Coordinates of C-alpha atoms in Angstrom, one line a residue:
Chain C
M1 CA 32.8 103.9 4.8
I2 CA 29.9 103.7 2.2
D3 CA 27.2 105.5 4.3
L4 CA 23.6 103.8 2.9
P5 CA 22.5 100.3 3.1
F6 CA 23.8 98.2 -0.6
G7 CA 19.2 97.8 -0.5
I8 CA 18.7 101.2 -0.2
R9 CA 20.9 102.6 -2.8
L10 CA 20.6 99.4 -5.2
K11 CA 16.8 100.6 -5.0
T12 CA 17.0 104.0 -5.5
L13 CA 19.2 103.3 -8.4
M14 CA 16.9 101.0 -10.0
E15 CA 14.0 103.3 -9.6
K16 CA 15.4 106.7 -10.8
R17 CA 16.9 104.9 -13.6
G18 CA 15.2 101.1 -14.3
P19 CA 16.0 97.8 -13.3
L20 CA 18.9 97.1 -15.9
C21 CA 22.6 96.0 -14.9
V22 CA 24.2 94.9 -17.5
G23 CA 26.8 93.2 -17.9
I24 CA 30.9 94.0 -18.9
D25 CA 32.3 91.0 -20.3
P26 CA 34.7 90.8 -23.1
H27 CA 34.3 88.2 -24.9
P28 CA 36.5 87.3 -27.8
Q29 CA 33.9 87.8 -30.7
L30 CA 32.6 90.6 -28.5
M31 CA 36.2 92.3 -28.6
E32 CA 36.8 91.5 -32.0
L33 CA 33.0 93.2 -32.7
W34 CA 34.6 96.4 -31.0
G35 CA 37.6 95.9 -33.8
L36 CA 39.7 95.2 -30.6
E37 CA 42.2 93.4 -29.8
H38 CA 43.4 90.8 -27.6
S39 CA 45.0 92.2 -25.4
V40 CA 45.4 94.2 -22.2
N41 CA 45.1 97.6 -24.3
G42 CA 41.9 95.5 -25.3
L43 CA 40.5 94.8 -22.2
E44 CA 41.0 98.0 -21.1
Y45 CA 39.2 99.7 -23.6
F46 CA 36.6 97.8 -24.0
A47 CA 35.6 97.7 -19.9
R48 CA 36.4 101.2 -19.4
T49 CA 34.2 102.1 -22.5
I50 CA 31.5 100.9 -21.1
V51 CA 31.2 102.4 -17.5
E52 CA 32.1 105.7 -19.7
L53 CA 29.4 105.6 -21.6
L54 CA 26.7 103.6 -19.4
G55 CA 27.8 104.4 -16.2
P56 CA 26.0 107.7 -16.2
V57 CA 22.6 105.7 -17.2
A58 CA 22.9 102.1 -16.2
A59 CA 22.0 101.9 -12.5
A60 CA 24.3 98.7 -12.0
L61 CA 27.2 97.2 -13.7
K62 CA 28.7 93.7 -14.1
P63 CA 32.1 92.8 -14.3
Q64 CA 33.0 89.6 -15.3
S65 CA 36.0 88.6 -13.8
A66 CA 36.7 85.7 -15.4
L67 CA 37.3 87.1 -18.4
F68 CA 40.0 90.0 -16.5
E69 CA 41.2 86.6 -14.7
V70 CA 42.1 85.2 -18.6
Y71 CA 44.7 88.2 -18.7
G72 CA 47.1 87.2 -15.3
S73 CA 47.6 90.1 -13.4
A74 CA 47.6 92.8 -15.8
G75 CA 43.7 91.9 -16.6
I76 CA 43.2 91.7 -12.5
S77 CA 45.0 95.5 -12.8
V78 CA 42.4 96.5 -15.3
L79 CA 39.7 95.2 -13.1
E80 CA 41.0 97.4 -9.8
R81 CA 40.8 100.6 -12.3
T82 CA 37.2 99.8 -13.9
L83 CA 35.9 98.9 -10.6
R84 CA 37.6 102.4 -9.4
D85 CA 36.3 104.0 -12.9
C86 CA 32.2 102.8 -11.3
E87 CA 32.7 103.9 -8.1
D88 CA 33.2 107.4 -9.6
I89 CA 31.2 107.7 -12.3
G90 CA 28.1 107.0 -9.9
T91 CA 27.2 103.5 -11.2
I92 CA 26.7 100.2 -8.7
S93 CA 29.0 97.9 -8.9
I94 CA 28.1 93.7 -9.2
L95 CA 31.5 91.8 -9.8
D96 CA 30.6 88.7 -11.2
V97 CA 33.8 85.9 -9.3
K98 CA 30.8 83.6 -7.6
R99 CA 33.7 82.7 -4.9
G100 CA 32.9 79.7 -2.1
D101 CA 34.6 78.7 0.5
I102 CA 34.9 78.2 4.3
G103 CA 36.5 79.1 6.9
S104 CA 39.2 82.3 6.9
T105 CA 39.4 81.4 3.3
M106 CA 36.4 82.1 2.8
S107 CA 37.1 85.7 5.4
A108 CA 39.6 86.5 2.2
Y109 CA 37.6 86.1 -0.5
A110 CA 35.2 88.6 1.5
Q111 CA 37.6 90.9 2.2
A112 CA 39.7 90.8 -1.4
Y113 CA 35.9 91.9 -2.8
L114 CA 34.3 93.7 -0.2
G115 CA 37.0 95.2 1.7
Q116 CA 37.2 98.9 2.7
E117 CA 39.9 98.7 1.5
A118 CA 40.6 96.2 -0.9
P119 CA 42.0 97.3 -4.6
M120 CA 39.8 94.6 -6.2
R121 CA 36.4 95.7 -3.7
A122 CA 33.0 96.2 -5.3
D123 CA 29.8 97.4 -4.4
A124 CA 28.4 93.6 -4.4
M125 CA 29.8 90.0 -5.6
T126 CA 28.2 86.9 -7.0
L127 CA 28.7 83.4 -4.3
S128 CA 28.2 80.7 -5.0
P129 CA 27.0 78.2 -2.2
Y130 CA 27.9 74.4 -3.0
L131 CA 29.8 74.7 0.3
G132 CA 26.4 75.7 2.0
Y133 CA 24.7 78.6 2.3
G134 CA 26.5 78.9 6.3
S135 CA 29.2 78.9 4.8
L136 CA 29.5 82.1 2.7
H137 CA 29.1 83.7 6.0
P138 CA 31.7 85.8 6.2
A139 CA 31.2 87.8 2.6
L140 CA 27.6 88.3 4.2
S141 CA 28.2 89.4 7.6
L142 CA 30.9 91.7 5.7
A143 CA 28.9 93.0 2.7
K144 CA 26.7 94.0 6.0
K145 CA 28.9 95.9 7.8
E146 CA 30.3 98.1 5.4
N147 CA 26.7 98.7 3.5
R148 CA 27.7 96.4 0.5
G149 CA 25.8 93.5 -1.2
T150 CA 26.3 89.4 -1.9
F151 CA 24.1 87.5 -4.8
V152 CA 23.8 84.4 -4.4
L153 CA 23.4 81.7 -6.6
G154 CA 20.3 79.9 -6.7
F155 CA 18.6 79.2 -9.2
T156 CA 20.6 78.9 -12.9
S157 CA 18.8 78.1 -16.0
N158 CA 22.1 75.9 -17.6
L159 CA 20.8 72.4 -18.4
E160 CA 23.3 71.1 -15.7
G161 CA 22.1 73.3 -13.0
P162 CA 18.9 71.5 -11.5
Q163 CA 21.4 68.0 -11.1
V164 CA 22.4 70.7 -7.7
Q165 CA 19.7 73.3 -7.7
H166 CA 16.7 71.0 -7.4
A167 CA 18.0 67.9 -5.5
R168 CA 15.7 67.3 -2.3
D169 CA 18.0 68.0 1.4
E170 CA 16.4 66.3 4.6
N171 CA 13.2 68.2 4.6
G172 CA 12.3 68.0 1.9
Q173 CA 13.4 71.6 0.8
A174 CA 15.2 72.0 -2.8
V175 CA 18.6 73.7 -2.4
G176 CA 17.9 76.3 -4.6
T177 CA 14.8 76.9 -2.9
S178 CA 17.4 76.3 1.2
I179 CA 19.4 78.7 0.3
V180 CA 16.2 81.6 -1.7
N181 CA 14.8 80.9 2.6
Q182 CA 17.7 81.4 4.5
A183 CA 18.7 84.6 1.8
G184 CA 14.8 86.0 3.3
N185 CA 16.1 85.1 7.0
D186 CA 19.1 87.0 6.6
N187 CA 17.6 90.0 5.1
S188 CA 14.8 89.9 7.5
Y189 CA 16.4 92.6 9.8
A190 CA 15.9 95.5 6.5
L191 CA 11.8 94.4 6.7
K192 CA 11.0 96.7 9.7
N193 CA 12.8 99.5 7.7
G194 CA 10.7 99.1 4.7
H195 CA 13.8 98.3 2.5
W196 CA 16.5 95.2 0.3
G197 CA 18.7 93.0 3.3
H198 CA 22.4 93.1 1.9
V199 CA 21.4 89.1 0.6
G200 CA 20.7 89.0 -3.5
I201 CA 20.1 86.4 -5.7
V202 CA 20.5 84.6 -8.8
I203 CA 17.7 83.2 -10.8
G204 CA 18.0 82.5 -14.5
A205 CA 14.7 84.4 -16.4
T206 CA 14.6 81.4 -18.5
I207 CA 14.6 78.7 -15.4
G208 CA 11.0 78.4 -17.0
D209 CA 8.2 77.0 -13.9
A210 CA 11.9 75.3 -11.4
L211 CA 10.3 77.8 -9.0
R212 CA 6.7 76.3 -9.0
N213 CA 8.4 72.6 -9.3
T214 CA 10.3 72.8 -5.9
D215 CA 7.8 75.8 -4.2
T216 CA 10.0 78.4 -3.7
D217 CA 7.9 81.5 -2.4
L218 CA 10.0 84.8 -3.1
S219 CA 7.6 87.0 -1.4
K220 CA 10.3 87.0 1.7
L221 CA 13.5 87.2 0.5
N222 CA 13.0 91.1 0.9
G223 CA 16.1 91.5 -1.0
P224 CA 17.2 91.5 -5.1
I225 CA 17.2 88.9 -7.6
L226 CA 19.9 89.2 -10.4
A227 CA 17.8 88.4 -13.1
P228 CA 19.9 86.7 -16.2
G229 CA 18.5 85.8 -19.5
F230 CA 16.7 88.8 -20.7
G231 CA 15.7 89.8 -24.2
A232 CA 16.5 88.5 -27.8
Q233 CA 17.2 84.3 -27.2
G234 CA 16.7 84.5 -23.8
A235 CA 12.8 85.1 -22.0
G236 CA 10.1 87.5 -23.0
S237 CA 7.7 89.6 -21.1
S238 CA 5.3 86.2 -20.5
E239 CA 7.9 83.9 -19.2
M240 CA 9.6 86.5 -16.8
R241 CA 5.9 87.6 -15.0
D242 CA 6.2 83.6 -15.4
V243 CA 9.3 83.1 -13.1
F244 CA 9.3 86.0 -10.6
G245 CA 5.6 86.6 -10.2
S246 CA 5.1 89.7 -7.6
A247 CA 8.7 89.5 -7.1
L248 CA 9.2 91.0 -10.1
S249 CA 9.5 94.1 -8.8
Q250 CA 12.3 93.4 -7.4
V251 CA 14.2 91.9 -10.4
L252 CA 17.5 93.4 -11.8
V253 CA 18.1 92.1 -15.0
S254 CA 21.4 91.2 -16.1
S255 CA 22.1 91.9 -19.8
S256 CA 25.9 92.2 -22.0
R257 CA 25.7 90.7 -25.2
G258 CA 22.5 92.5 -26.7
I259 CA 23.5 95.8 -25.8
L260 CA 27.2 95.7 -26.3
Q261 CA 27.0 93.8 -29.6
V262 CA 26.4 97.2 -31.7
G263 CA 30.4 98.5 -30.6
P264 CA 31.2 101.7 -28.7
G265 CA 29.8 104.2 -31.0
N266 CA 28.5 106.3 -27.9
N267 CA 24.9 106.8 -29.4
D268 CA 24.7 103.3 -30.4
I269 CA 26.1 101.9 -27.7
V270 CA 23.3 104.5 -25.2
S271 CA 20.8 104.1 -27.3
E272 CA 20.8 100.2 -27.2
F273 CA 20.5 100.1 -23.5
H274 CA 17.4 102.4 -23.8
R275 CA 16.4 100.3 -26.0
N276 CA 17.1 97.5 -23.7
L277 CA 15.1 99.5 -20.7
D278 CA 12.4 100.0 -22.5
A279 CA 11.9 96.2 -23.4
V280 CA 12.3 95.6 -19.0
D281 CA 10.2 98.6 -18.3
R282 CA 7.1 97.1 -20.4
V283 CA 7.4 93.8 -18.5
L284 CA 7.6 95.3 -15.1
S285 CA 4.3 98.2 -16.1
S286 CA 2.2 95.7 -17.8
N287 CA 2.6 93.3 -14.2
N288 CA 1.3 96.4 -12.6
H289 CA -1.8 96.1 -14.6
L290 CA -2.6 92.3 -14.0
Chain G
M1 CA 53.1 71.5 -24.3
I2 CA 53.2 69.5 -21.0
D3 CA 53.9 65.2 -22.3
L4 CA 52.5 63.1 -19.6
P5 CA 48.8 63.2 -18.9
F6 CA 48.3 64.9 -15.5
G7 CA 47.2 60.9 -13.8
I8 CA 50.5 59.4 -14.5
R9 CA 52.7 62.9 -13.7
L10 CA 50.5 62.6 -10.3
K11 CA 50.3 59.0 -9.3
T12 CA 54.7 58.9 -10.0
L13 CA 55.5 62.0 -8.1
M14 CA 52.9 60.9 -5.0
E15 CA 54.5 56.8 -5.1
K16 CA 57.9 58.7 -5.3
R17 CA 57.8 61.3 -2.5
G18 CA 55.1 60.0 -1.2
P19 CA 51.1 61.3 -0.9
L20 CA 51.0 64.5 1.1
C21 CA 50.3 67.5 -0.9
V22 CA 51.0 71.5 0.9
G23 CA 49.2 73.6 0.9
I24 CA 50.8 77.7 -0.2
D25 CA 48.5 79.7 2.9
P26 CA 49.3 82.7 3.6
H27 CA 47.1 83.6 6.1
P28 CA 47.6 86.7 8.1
Q29 CA 48.5 85.0 11.3
L30 CA 50.4 82.1 9.7
M31 CA 52.6 85.4 8.1
E32 CA 52.6 86.8 11.8
L33 CA 54.3 83.7 12.6
W34 CA 56.9 83.6 10.3
G35 CA 57.8 87.5 11.4
L36 CA 56.6 88.5 8.2
E37 CA 54.5 92.1 7.8
H38 CA 51.1 91.6 5.8
S39 CA 52.2 93.4 2.6
V40 CA 53.1 91.7 -1.3
N41 CA 56.4 91.5 0.4
G42 CA 55.7 89.5 2.5
L43 CA 53.5 87.5 0.6
E44 CA 56.2 87.2 -1.9
Y45 CA 58.3 85.7 0.7
F46 CA 56.1 83.5 2.2
A47 CA 54.8 81.5 -0.9
R48 CA 58.0 81.5 -2.9
T49 CA 60.0 80.4 0.0
I50 CA 57.7 78.1 0.6
V51 CA 58.4 75.8 -2.8
E52 CA 62.5 76.8 -2.7
L53 CA 62.2 74.8 0.7
L54 CA 59.5 72.3 0.2
G55 CA 59.4 72.3 -3.9
P56 CA 61.9 69.5 -4.4
V57 CA 60.4 67.4 -1.3
A58 CA 56.3 67.3 -1.9
A59 CA 54.9 65.7 -4.7
A60 CA 52.5 68.2 -4.8
L61 CA 52.3 72.9 -3.5
K62 CA 48.5 74.0 -3.4
P63 CA 48.4 77.5 -3.5
Q64 CA 45.5 79.5 -2.3
S65 CA 44.1 81.9 -4.0
A66 CA 42.4 84.2 -2.4
L67 CA 45.2 84.5 0.0
F68 CA 46.6 86.3 -3.2
E69 CA 43.6 88.2 -4.4
V70 CA 43.1 89.7 -1.8
Y71 CA 46.5 91.7 -2.1
G72 CA 44.8 92.7 -5.9
S73 CA 47.0 92.6 -9.1
A74 CA 49.5 92.8 -6.9
G75 CA 50.0 89.6 -5.0
I76 CA 47.8 87.9 -8.2
S77 CA 51.6 88.7 -9.8
V78 CA 52.7 86.8 -6.8
L79 CA 50.9 83.6 -7.6
E80 CA 51.8 84.4 -10.4
R81 CA 55.3 83.5 -10.1
T82 CA 55.0 80.8 -7.3
L83 CA 53.3 79.3 -9.5
R84 CA 56.5 79.6 -12.2
D85 CA 58.5 78.1 -9.4
C86 CA 56.1 75.4 -9.4
E87 CA 57.0 74.3 -13.1
D88 CA 61.0 75.5 -12.5
I89 CA 61.8 73.7 -9.4
G90 CA 60.1 70.2 -10.3
T91 CA 56.7 70.0 -8.3
I92 CA 52.8 69.8 -9.2
S93 CA 51.0 73.1 -8.7
I94 CA 47.6 72.4 -7.7
L95 CA 45.9 75.8 -7.1
D96 CA 42.8 75.9 -5.3
V97 CA 40.9 78.2 -6.5
K98 CA 37.2 76.9 -6.5
R99 CA 35.7 78.0 -9.7
G100 CA 32.9 77.5 -11.3
D101 CA 30.6 79.1 -13.9
I102 CA 28.7 78.5 -17.3
G103 CA 29.7 78.2 -21.3
S104 CA 31.8 81.1 -22.3
T105 CA 32.4 82.6 -18.8
M106 CA 33.2 78.5 -17.9
S107 CA 35.7 78.7 -20.7
A108 CA 37.3 81.4 -20.0
Y109 CA 38.0 80.7 -16.2
A110 CA 39.5 76.9 -18.0
Q111 CA 41.5 78.7 -19.9
A112 CA 42.7 81.4 -17.3
Y113 CA 44.2 78.6 -15.5
L114 CA 44.6 75.7 -17.5
G115 CA 46.1 77.5 -20.9
Q116 CA 49.7 77.0 -22.1
E117 CA 50.4 80.3 -22.4
A118 CA 48.3 81.7 -19.2
P119 CA 49.7 83.5 -16.9
M120 CA 48.4 82.3 -14.0
R121 CA 48.5 78.6 -15.5
A122 CA 49.2 75.5 -12.9
D123 CA 48.8 71.6 -13.2
A124 CA 45.4 71.4 -11.9
M125 CA 42.9 74.0 -10.7
T126 CA 40.1 72.8 -8.2
L127 CA 36.0 73.6 -9.2
S128 CA 33.3 74.3 -7.9
P129 CA 29.4 72.3 -9.1
Y130 CA 26.8 74.1 -7.5
L131 CA 25.8 75.6 -11.5
G132 CA 26.0 70.9 -11.7
Y133 CA 28.5 68.9 -13.1
G134 CA 28.4 69.1 -17.0
S135 CA 28.6 72.7 -16.4
L136 CA 32.6 72.8 -15.7
H137 CA 33.2 70.8 -19.2
P138 CA 35.7 73.1 -21.0
A139 CA 37.5 73.6 -18.0
L140 CA 37.5 69.3 -17.7
S141 CA 38.3 68.8 -21.6
L142 CA 40.9 72.0 -21.7
A143 CA 42.9 70.0 -18.8
K144 CA 42.8 66.9 -20.5
K145 CA 43.7 68.3 -23.7
E146 CA 46.6 70.3 -22.3
N147 CA 47.9 67.3 -19.8
R148 CA 46.5 69.2 -16.7
G149 CA 44.7 68.0 -14.1
T150 CA 41.1 69.1 -12.0
F151 CA 39.7 68.3 -8.4
V152 CA 36.0 69.0 -8.2
L153 CA 34.6 69.4 -5.1
G154 CA 32.6 66.4 -3.9
F155 CA 32.1 66.0 0.1
T156 CA 33.7 68.9 3.0
S157 CA 33.7 68.8 5.9
N158 CA 32.7 71.6 7.2
L159 CA 29.1 71.2 9.0
E160 CA 27.0 73.2 5.9
G161 CA 28.0 71.2 3.3
P162 CA 25.7 68.3 3.4
Q163 CA 22.9 70.8 3.5
V164 CA 23.8 70.5 -0.4
Q165 CA 26.5 67.7 -1.0
H166 CA 24.0 65.1 0.6
A167 CA 21.0 66.2 -1.3
R168 CA 18.9 64.2 -3.5
D169 CA 18.6 64.0 -7.0
E170 CA 15.6 62.9 -8.6
N171 CA 17.5 59.8 -8.7
G172 CA 17.1 59.2 -5.3
Q173 CA 21.3 60.3 -5.8
A174 CA 23.0 62.7 -3.0
V175 CA 24.4 65.5 -5.1
G176 CA 27.9 64.9 -4.1
T177 CA 27.8 61.0 -4.9
S178 CA 26.2 61.7 -8.3
I179 CA 29.8 64.1 -8.9
V180 CA 32.0 61.4 -8.3
N181 CA 30.3 59.0 -10.1
Q182 CA 30.5 62.1 -13.8
A183 CA 34.3 62.2 -12.4
G184 CA 34.4 58.6 -12.9
N185 CA 32.5 58.3 -16.2
D186 CA 34.9 60.9 -17.4
N187 CA 38.4 58.9 -16.3
S188 CA 36.5 55.9 -17.3
Y189 CA 39.1 56.8 -20.9
A190 CA 42.5 56.3 -18.8
L191 CA 41.9 52.7 -17.0
K192 CA 42.4 51.3 -20.3
N193 CA 46.3 52.5 -19.9
G194 CA 46.2 51.3 -15.8
H195 CA 46.2 55.4 -14.9
W196 CA 44.1 58.1 -13.3
G197 CA 42.0 60.1 -15.1
H198 CA 42.5 63.7 -15.5
V199 CA 39.1 64.5 -13.1
G200 CA 40.5 64.5 -9.3
I201 CA 37.7 64.7 -6.5
V202 CA 38.1 66.6 -3.0
I203 CA 36.5 65.0 -0.2
G204 CA 37.5 66.0 3.8
A205 CA 39.2 63.7 5.3
T206 CA 37.3 64.3 8.6
I207 CA 33.6 63.3 6.9
G208 CA 33.3 60.3 9.0
D209 CA 30.4 58.4 7.8
A210 CA 29.0 60.3 4.6
L211 CA 30.4 58.6 2.2
R212 CA 28.2 55.3 3.7
N213 CA 25.2 57.5 4.2
T214 CA 25.0 58.7 1.1
D215 CA 25.9 55.0 -0.8
T216 CA 29.2 56.5 -2.7
D217 CA 31.6 54.1 -4.4
L218 CA 34.8 55.2 -4.2
S219 CA 36.2 52.4 -6.3
K220 CA 35.0 53.3 -10.3
L221 CA 36.4 57.3 -9.5
N222 CA 39.6 56.3 -11.2
G223 CA 41.0 59.9 -10.3
P224 CA 43.4 61.2 -7.3
I225 CA 41.6 61.9 -4.1
L226 CA 42.5 65.2 -2.5
A227 CA 41.9 65.2 1.4
P228 CA 42.2 68.1 3.1
G229 CA 41.8 67.7 7.7
F230 CA 44.2 64.8 8.3
G231 CA 46.6 65.1 11.2
A232 CA 46.6 67.3 14.6
Q233 CA 42.9 69.1 14.8
G234 CA 41.2 66.1 11.8
A235 CA 41.6 63.1 11.4
G236 CA 43.6 60.3 12.2
S237 CA 44.5 57.1 10.8
S238 CA 41.3 55.5 11.5
E239 CA 39.6 58.1 10.3
M240 CA 40.7 58.2 7.2
R241 CA 41.1 54.1 7.0
D242 CA 37.1 54.7 7.9
V243 CA 36.7 57.4 5.3
F244 CA 39.2 56.6 1.9
G245 CA 38.9 52.3 2.9
S246 CA 40.1 50.8 -0.6
A247 CA 40.6 54.2 -2.3
L248 CA 43.1 55.3 0.3
S249 CA 45.9 54.4 -1.9
Q250 CA 44.7 57.5 -4.4
V251 CA 43.8 59.7 -1.4
L252 CA 46.8 62.8 -2.3
V253 CA 46.2 64.6 1.9
S254 CA 46.5 68.5 1.6
S255 CA 48.3 70.1 4.2
S256 CA 49.7 73.9 5.9
R257 CA 49.3 75.0 9.0
G258 CA 50.4 72.4 10.6
I259 CA 53.3 72.4 8.8
L260 CA 54.8 76.2 7.9
Q261 CA 53.8 76.9 11.8
V262 CA 57.1 76.1 12.3
G263 CA 58.4 79.5 10.0
P264 CA 60.8 79.2 7.3
G265 CA 63.8 78.5 9.3
N266 CA 65.4 75.9 6.1
N267 CA 65.1 72.3 8.3
D268 CA 62.5 73.6 10.6
I269 CA 60.0 73.4 7.6
V270 CA 61.2 70.1 5.7
S271 CA 61.9 68.3 8.9
E272 CA 58.1 69.0 9.8
F273 CA 57.4 68.0 6.6
H274 CA 59.2 64.9 6.8
R275 CA 57.2 64.4 10.0
N276 CA 54.0 64.7 8.3
L277 CA 54.6 63.1 5.6
D278 CA 55.7 59.9 8.3
A279 CA 52.6 59.8 9.8
V280 CA 50.9 60.0 7.1
D281 CA 52.7 57.2 5.4
R282 CA 51.6 54.9 8.6
V283 CA 48.4 55.3 7.7
L284 CA 48.7 54.2 3.9
S285 CA 51.4 51.5 5.4
S286 CA 48.3 50.4 8.3
N287 CA 45.6 50.3 5.2
N288 CA 48.2 48.0 3.7
H289 CA 48.3 45.3 6.3
L290 CA 44.4 44.9 6.7

């Protein structure tokens, strides 16, 4: 049994190591850049090398399940070993699976990724709420009980996202806003202890003024925000400050290609991680001086 | 390479065998009813027995991925064998995975479940559109190319579903309605050949007047409708006719517990399947007499 709530564990590690999470994204092109074949062996080398090199320095690593699933059960075996490596090396694993279902099926997904004995257990999993935030309850409650975490999709920066996420419910609230608010409710218990709750939100760093346009208030979320899209072709400092405002200190920036494209050479990848982290830190510190 | 489009294959088999799909849902309680342990061996016996007994009579079988994932890579191996059994025995497999992501990650999910060489390839997969219908494009287009199919979540009957699915976009259209319409657009190419397209929709049989309330018109979908929730504690004939109206002939009813709870005895499960199919047929034929 994990002895500290996810909110405390993540926040502590973000304070110690900085708010940068590295996506373990074994995309075919990235594996080619590493000189690897598209094989289960290549996959295993790629994923476990990242944990070995970045596990000691990164607050969190985020394996992308789709890119393991494509290899079938053999890929899932590698995912299991990758997740155990994360445990052993002492970094937080956020498994990007974007699961969502109802009732006993949702319970099975929760058990599969947050259960104490589950072969694919991670510190946290991502969730997709097309069936309504409430349908995710089995995962949210198991996460809380197991001192693990969740990240529910809120606002994403792909072009087609707003069609669903900005649609208005019967109270005139945007779908994404309602999800942020419900997560905040579920996290409120942790406020009195001064730590984050177990429900994080995924918000793209490049969504521009979407939160303002939908009157989304992050101030009551009281949980971590997983933000892909920073750096390189993504959001810069001013965009980040513009999107997240005073919630910037809750943001865990997620980056993958920008760091991993330098290849597996020991120093390269670690210094690229630190170079990216410095950029993230500059955003946060400039915020402090606002 | 599969030689006929999914829409033709499914429709042909539904006409020949009836519009009933059996969910391969290895829920713990169901496995207990079968006298099986919660083990990978129990899982394998459960799943492959269903294919062996019902594969020759059912138009489609629908394995629920969550209940295999919970066993980790060993469960995924069983899922792979179950899907190959479906191919060998000549029934259509609809893998219920409810995946949804963007860009190259969505492409990986498509490849994982619809790719010709993928260990977990199925005839069709279910998709979840929280990131917008358009984000599913990699799966929709691969399905079309491979003569496989997709079922996109539209309207579900769980209490929390409407919060997202009934929310209104900037044109005042409900999220679920917009998804049905976009699926219809993607299926329109098949109209001129008089068959269904590759994009099916999931609509719960117990959603009551949700389609009417959201002005959802199924008449231009031109694809199959996967409908859980018929029978026992679910929808009866009048409810089914009320929900689906003139699109009733496109409905593939999905049932699991109602059939599987009788246990693995050869005759029991097959006669329970036929008993359920008779009930489904009565709904459809009474519709013909409206």
